[in-house]
Structures are given as C-alpha cells and as structure tokens.
Coordinates of N, CA and C in Angstrom, one line a residue:
M1 N 177.5 134.3 162.9 CA 176.5 134.8 162.1 C 175.1 134.4 162.6
K2 N 174.2 135.3 162.7 CA 172.8 135.0 163.2 C 171.8 135.1 162.0
V3 N 170.8 134.3 162.2 CA 169.7 134.3 161.2 C 168.5 134.7 161.9
N4 N 167.8 135.7 161.3 CA 166.5 136.1 162.0 C 165.5 135.1 161.8
V5 N 164.8 134.8 162.9 CA 163.7 133.9 162.9 C 162.4 134.6 163.4
L6 N 161.3 134.0 163.2 CA 160.0 134.6 163.6 C 160.0 135.2 165.0
L7 N 159.2 136.2 165.1 CA 159.1 136.9 166.4 C 160.3 137.5 167.0
G8 N 161.3 137.9 166.1 CA 162.5 138.6 166.5 C 163.5 137.7 167.1
E9 N 163.3 136.4 167.2 CA 164.3 135.5 167.8 C 165.4 135.4 166.8
T10 N 166.6 135.0 167.4 CA 167.7 134.7 166.5 C 168.1 133.2 166.7
R11 N 168.7 132.7 165.7 CA 169.3 131.3 165.8 C 170.7 131.4 165.4
D12 N 171.6 130.8 166.1 CA 173.0 130.8 165.8 C 173.2 130.0 164.5
A13 N 173.7 130.6 163.5 CA 173.8 129.9 162.2 C 175.0 128.9 162.2
N14 N 175.8 128.9 163.3 CA 176.9 127.9 163.4 C 176.3 126.5 163.8
R15 N 175.1 126.5 164.2 CA 174.5 125.2 164.6 C 173.8 124.6 163.4
K16 N 174.1 123.4 163.2 CA 173.7 122.7 162.0 C 172.6 121.6 162.3
S17 N 171.7 121.5 161.4 CA 170.7 120.4 161.6 C 170.9 119.3 160.7
K18 N 171.6 119.6 159.5 CA 171.8 118.6 158.5 C 173.0 117.7 158.9
T19 N 174.1 118.2 159.0 CA 175.3 117.4 159.2 C 175.8 117.4 160.7
T20 N 175.3 118.3 161.4 CA 175.6 118.5 162.8 C 177.1 118.7 163.1
L21 N 177.9 118.0 162.5 CA 179.4 118.2 162.7 C 179.8 118.3 164.1
G22 N 179.1 117.6 165.0 CA 179.4 117.6 166.4 C 178.9 118.9 167.1
R23 N 178.2 119.8 166.4 CA 177.8 121.0 167.1 C 176.5 121.0 167.8
L24 N 175.7 120.0 167.5 CA 174.4 119.9 168.1 C 174.2 118.5 168.7
T25 N 173.4 118.5 169.8 CA 173.0 117.2 170.3 C 171.7 116.9 169.7
M26 N 171.6 115.7 169.1 CA 170.4 115.3 168.4 C 169.3 114.9 169.4
K27 N 168.1 115.2 169.1 CA 167.0 114.8 169.9 C 166.7 113.3 169.7
S28 N 166.1 112.7 170.7 CA 165.8 111.3 170.6 C 164.7 111.2 169.5
T29 N 164.5 110.0 169.0 CA 163.5 109.8 168.0 C 162.1 110.2 168.5
D30 N 161.8 109.8 169.7 CA 160.5 110.2 170.3 C 160.3 111.7 170.4
E31 N 161.4 112.4 170.9 CA 161.3 113.8 171.0 C 161.1 114.5 169.7
R32 N 161.8 114.0 168.6 CA 161.7 114.6 167.3 C 160.2 114.4 166.8
E33 N 159.7 113.1 166.9 CA 158.4 112.8 166.4 C 157.3 113.7 167.1
Q34 N 157.5 113.9 168.4 CA 156.5 114.7 169.2 C 156.6 116.2 168.7
L35 N 157.8 116.7 168.5 CA 158.0 118.0 168.1 C 157.4 118.3 166.7
I36 N 157.6 117.3 165.8 CA 157.1 117.4 164.5 C 155.5 117.4 164.5
K37 N 155.0 116.5 165.4 CA 153.5 116.5 165.5 C 153.0 117.9 166.0
D38 N 153.7 118.4 167.0 CA 153.3 119.7 167.6 C 153.4 120.8 166.5
I39 N 154.4 120.8 165.8 CA 154.6 121.8 164.7 C 153.5 121.6 163.7
N40 N 153.2 120.4 163.3 CA 152.1 120.2 162.3 C 150.8 120.7 162.8
V41 N 150.5 120.5 164.0 CA 149.2 121.1 164.6 C 149.2 122.6 164.4
L42 N 150.3 123.2 164.7 CA 150.3 124.7 164.6 C 150.3 125.1 163.1
L43 N 151.0 124.4 162.2 CA 151.0 124.7 160.8 C 149.6 124.6 160.2
H44 N 148.9 123.6 160.6 CA 147.5 123.4 160.1 C 146.6 124.5 160.5
Q45 N 146.9 125.2 161.6 CA 146.1 126.3 162.1 C 146.5 127.6 161.6
A46 N 147.7 127.7 160.9 CA 148.2 129.0 160.5 C 147.6 129.5 159.2
Y47 N 147.6 130.9 159.1 CA 147.2 131.5 157.9 C 148.2 131.2 156.8
D48 N 147.7 131.4 155.6 CA 148.6 131.1 154.4 C 149.8 132.1 154.4
S49 N 149.6 133.3 154.8 CA 150.7 134.3 154.8 C 151.8 133.8 155.8
T50 N 151.3 133.3 157.0 CA 152.2 132.8 158.0 C 153.0 131.6 157.5
L51 N 152.3 130.7 156.8 CA 153.0 129.6 156.2 C 154.1 130.0 155.2
D52 N 153.8 131.1 154.4 CA 154.8 131.6 153.5 C 156.0 132.1 154.2
E53 N 155.8 132.8 155.3 CA 156.9 133.4 156.1 C 157.7 132.3 156.8
I54 N 157.0 131.3 157.3 CA 157.7 130.1 157.9 C 158.6 129.4 156.9
Y55 N 158.1 129.2 155.7 CA 158.8 128.6 154.6 C 160.0 129.4 154.3
A56 N 159.9 130.7 154.1 CA 161.0 131.6 153.8 C 162.1 131.5 154.8
V57 N 161.7 131.5 156.1 CA 162.7 131.5 157.2 C 163.4 130.1 157.1
L58 N 162.7 129.0 157.0 CA 163.3 127.7 156.9 C 164.3 127.6 155.7
K59 N 163.9 128.2 154.6 CA 164.7 128.1 153.4 C 166.0 128.9 153.6
R60 N 165.9 130.1 154.3 CA 167.1 130.9 154.6 C 168.0 130.2 155.5
I61 N 167.5 129.5 156.5 CA 168.3 128.7 157.4 C 169.0 127.6 156.7
D62 N 168.3 126.9 155.8 CA 168.8 125.8 155.0 C 169.9 126.3 154.1
D63 N 169.7 127.5 153.5 CA 170.7 128.1 152.6 C 172.0 128.4 153.4
V64 N 171.8 129.0 154.6 CA 173.0 129.4 155.4 C 173.8 128.1 155.8
E65 N 173.0 127.1 156.2 CA 173.7 125.8 156.5 C 174.5 125.2 155.4
D66 N 173.8 125.3 154.2 CA 174.5 124.8 153.0 C 175.8 125.5 152.7
E67 N 175.7 126.9 152.8 CA 176.9 127.7 152.6 C 178.0 127.3 153.6
E68 N 177.6 127.1 154.9 CA 178.6 126.8 155.9 C 179.2 125.4 155.6
D69 N 178.4 124.5 155.2 CA 178.9 123.1 154.8 C 179.9 123.2 153.7
L70 N 179.6 124.0 152.7 CA 180.5 124.2 151.6 C 181.8 124.8 152.0
K71 N 181.7 125.8 152.9 CA 182.9 126.5 153.4 C 183.8 125.5 154.2
A72 N 183.2 124.7 155.0 CA 183.9 123.7 155.8 C 184.6 122.7 154.9
I73 N 183.9 122.3 153.8 CA 184.5 121.4 152.9 C 185.7 122.0 152.2
K74 N 185.6 123.2 151.8 CA 186.7 123.9 151.1 C 187.9 124.1 152.1
E75 N 187.6 124.5 153.3 CA 188.7 124.6 154.3 C 189.4 123.3 154.6
T76 N 188.6 122.2 154.6 CA 189.2 120.9 154.9 C 190.1 120.5 153.7
R77 N 189.6 120.7 152.5 CA 190.4 120.4 151.3 C 191.7 121.2 151.2
E78 N 191.6 122.5 151.6 CA 192.8 123.3 151.6 C 193.8 122.8 152.6
D79 N 193.3 122.5 153.8 CA 194.1 121.9 154.9 C 194.8 120.6 154.4
I80 N 194.1 119.8 153.7 CA 194.7 118.5 153.2 C 195.7 118.9 152.1
R81 N 195.4 119.9 151.3 CA 196.4 120.2 150.2 C 197.7 120.7 150.9
I82 N 197.5 121.5 151.9 CA 198.7 122.1 152.6 C 199.4 121.1 153.4
N83 N 198.7 120.4 154.3 CA 199.3 119.6 155.3 C 199.3 118.1 154.9
G84 N 198.7 117.7 153.8 CA 198.6 116.3 153.5 C 197.5 115.6 154.3
T85 N 197.4 114.3 154.2 CA 196.4 113.5 154.9 C 197.1 112.7 155.9
V86 N 196.2 112.1 156.8 CA 196.7 111.2 157.8 C 196.1 109.8 157.5
S87 N 196.9 108.8 157.6 CA 196.4 107.5 157.3 C 195.5 107.0 158.5
W88 N 194.6 106.0 158.2 CA 193.8 105.4 159.3 C 194.7 104.8 160.3
D89 N 195.7 104.1 159.9 CA 196.6 103.5 160.9 C 197.2 104.5 161.9
E90 N 197.6 105.7 161.4 CA 198.1 106.8 162.2 C 197.1 107.2 163.2
I91 N 195.8 107.4 162.8 CA 194.8 107.8 163.7 C 194.5 106.7 164.7
Q92 N 194.5 105.5 164.4 CA 194.3 104.4 165.4 C 195.4 104.4 166.4
N93 N 196.7 104.5 165.9 CA 197.8 104.6 166.8 C 197.7 105.8 167.8
E94 N 197.3 106.9 167.3 CA 197.1 108.1 168.1 C 196.1 107.9 169.2
I95 N 195.0 107.2 168.8 CA 193.9 106.9 169.8 C 194.4 106.0 170.8
K96 N 195.1 105.0 170.4 CA 195.7 104.0 171.4 C 196.6 104.7 172.3
N97 N 197.5 105.6 171.8 CA 198.4 106.3 172.7 C 197.7 107.2 173.7
E98 N 196.6 107.8 173.3 CA 195.8 108.7 174.2 C 195.2 107.8 175.2
I99 N 194.6 106.7 174.8 CA 194.0 105.8 175.8 C 195.0 105.3 176.8
N100 N 196.2 104.9 176.3 CA 197.3 104.5 177.2 C 197.7 105.6 178.2
K101 N 197.7 106.8 177.7 CA 198.1 107.9 178.6 C 197.1 108.1 179.7
N102 N 195.8 108.0 179.3 CA 194.7 108.2 180.3 C 194.7 107.1 181.3
V103 N 195.0 105.9 180.9 CA 195.0 104.7 181.8 C 196.2 104.8 182.8
A104 N 197.3 105.2 182.3 CA 198.5 105.2 183.1 C 198.5 106.3 184.2

C-alpha cells in the first residue's frame, strides 16, 4: 500500500517509523537531530495552508502505520492461537544450534 505525500511522491506504507519491526534502519541521533532542525527551518517559513497540508499527510501516515501495527498484532495472536507459543528456552536452544551449525 502506498500513501500519497507532498509533491506527488509516494511512501511505502509497509515502512514503519514507530515500531520499525525490523523494516527500517534507524538514523543516528545526530542525523535525526539535524533532519529535525532542517525540517523546523522549512516549517517556520511555510504558509499556514502548507502547514495544514503537511499535518494532514503526517496524520494519514501515522494512521496507516497504526492500522498496520494492529493488523500485525492480530495476525500474531491468531498464529499463537493456532500454533501455540514457543518457550524462551526453546528459542535459546534454537539459536545455539544455529550458531553451532555455522561454526562447524
């Protein structure tokens, strides 16, 4: 699913900014801070109508991400209901076995 963004660009709605779920590489703290500063400069120069549009786009993106998070939670719960859960000990043993396979 794509979400329309300003200037006709699209953003892949499968990419998350809140939970990431391993789908995005997070920026470094310095990169994030600089990006936020740059965005703030542009926001302070923008017309009110542009700010309203930007807010609406960000809100839609946030809503899509929330819907995807809820869908993923429901799918996970359904998988647990059908297949049961795996204990932490089983996960640790599986990791150890994978490591041993890669070493050997």
